[in-house]
Short mmCIF file of C-alpha atoms in Angstrom, two decimals:
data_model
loop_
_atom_site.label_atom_id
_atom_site.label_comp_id
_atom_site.label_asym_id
_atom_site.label_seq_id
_atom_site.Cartn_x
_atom_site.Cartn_y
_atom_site.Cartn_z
CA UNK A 11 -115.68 -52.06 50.12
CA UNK A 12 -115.86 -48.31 50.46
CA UNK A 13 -118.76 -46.67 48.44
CA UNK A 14 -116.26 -44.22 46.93
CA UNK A 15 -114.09 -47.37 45.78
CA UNK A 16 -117.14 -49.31 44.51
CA UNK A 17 -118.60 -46.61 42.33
CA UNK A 18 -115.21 -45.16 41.23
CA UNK A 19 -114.54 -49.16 39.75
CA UNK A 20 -118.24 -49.17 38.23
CA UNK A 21 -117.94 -45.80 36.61
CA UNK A 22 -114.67 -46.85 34.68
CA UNK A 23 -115.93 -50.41 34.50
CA UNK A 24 -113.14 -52.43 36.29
CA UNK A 25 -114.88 -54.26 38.77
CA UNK A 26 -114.46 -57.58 37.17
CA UNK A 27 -111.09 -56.92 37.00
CA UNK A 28 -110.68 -55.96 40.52
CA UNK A 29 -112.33 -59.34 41.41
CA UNK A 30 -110.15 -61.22 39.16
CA UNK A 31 -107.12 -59.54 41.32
CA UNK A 32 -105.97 -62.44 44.27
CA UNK A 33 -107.73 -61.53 47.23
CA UNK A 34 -104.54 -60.32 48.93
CA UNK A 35 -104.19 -57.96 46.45
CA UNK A 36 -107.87 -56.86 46.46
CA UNK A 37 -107.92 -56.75 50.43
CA UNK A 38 -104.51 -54.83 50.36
CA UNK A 39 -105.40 -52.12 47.83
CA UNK A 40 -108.59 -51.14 50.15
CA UNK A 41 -106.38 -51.17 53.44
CA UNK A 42 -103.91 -49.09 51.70
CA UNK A 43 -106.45 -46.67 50.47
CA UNK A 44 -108.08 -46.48 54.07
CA UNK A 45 -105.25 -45.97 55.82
CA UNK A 46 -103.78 -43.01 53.72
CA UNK A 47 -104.34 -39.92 55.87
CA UNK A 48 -106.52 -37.39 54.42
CA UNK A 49 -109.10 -37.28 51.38
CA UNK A 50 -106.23 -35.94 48.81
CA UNK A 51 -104.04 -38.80 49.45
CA UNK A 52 -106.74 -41.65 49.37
CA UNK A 53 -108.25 -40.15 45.91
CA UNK A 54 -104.13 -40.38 44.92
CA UNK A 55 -104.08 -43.77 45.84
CA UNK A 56 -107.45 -44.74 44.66
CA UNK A 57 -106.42 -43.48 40.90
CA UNK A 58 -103.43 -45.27 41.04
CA UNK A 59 -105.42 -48.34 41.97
CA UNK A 60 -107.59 -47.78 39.28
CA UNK A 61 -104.86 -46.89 36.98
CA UNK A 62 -102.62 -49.97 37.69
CA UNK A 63 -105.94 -51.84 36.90
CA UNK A 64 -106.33 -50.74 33.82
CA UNK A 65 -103.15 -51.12 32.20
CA UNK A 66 -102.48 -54.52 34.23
CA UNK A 67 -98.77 -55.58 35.19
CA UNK A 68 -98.63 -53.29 37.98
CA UNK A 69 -99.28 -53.98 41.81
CA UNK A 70 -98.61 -51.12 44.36
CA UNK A 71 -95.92 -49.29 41.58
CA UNK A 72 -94.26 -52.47 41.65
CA UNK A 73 -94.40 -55.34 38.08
CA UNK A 74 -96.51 -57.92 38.80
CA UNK A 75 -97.50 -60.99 36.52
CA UNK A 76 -100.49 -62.86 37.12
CA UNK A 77 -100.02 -66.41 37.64
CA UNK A 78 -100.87 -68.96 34.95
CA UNK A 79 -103.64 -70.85 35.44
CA UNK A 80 -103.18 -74.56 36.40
CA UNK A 81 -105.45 -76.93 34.42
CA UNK A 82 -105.90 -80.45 35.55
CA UNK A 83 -105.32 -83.53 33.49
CA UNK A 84 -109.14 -85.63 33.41
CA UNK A 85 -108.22 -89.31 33.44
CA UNK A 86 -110.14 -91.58 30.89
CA UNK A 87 -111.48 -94.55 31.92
#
């Protein structure tokens, strides 16, 4: 992870919820950010990012629900 992206997700403290993110979603907000072409339009993307993460519900502009977790019956013996 970028330095910029690491310390920009300390400062507003949203690593945790970064991690929580699927990893596709983690791994495709850092390409995304890395390939934007020039410093104004990866610090554009990068507060969206963190923006998206702290209001939740958003991936990329677009809704996005986070699945439920699954728990597992336990069997008795």
């Amino acid at each position: 992870m970028p330095g910029n992206v690491k310390a920009a997700l300390a400062k507003r403290e949203l690593m945790e919820t970064f991690r929580a993110r699927p990893d596709y979603q983690q791994n495709d907000y850092l390409k995304w950010i890395a390939l934007a072409v020039g410093p104004a339009a990866k610090d554009k993307r990068l507060q969206q990012m963190l923006e998206e993460l702290e209001t939740g519900g958003l991936f990329k502009g677009e809704p996005w629900t986070p699945p439920t977790p699954v728990t597992r019956a336990t069997s008795k013996p």
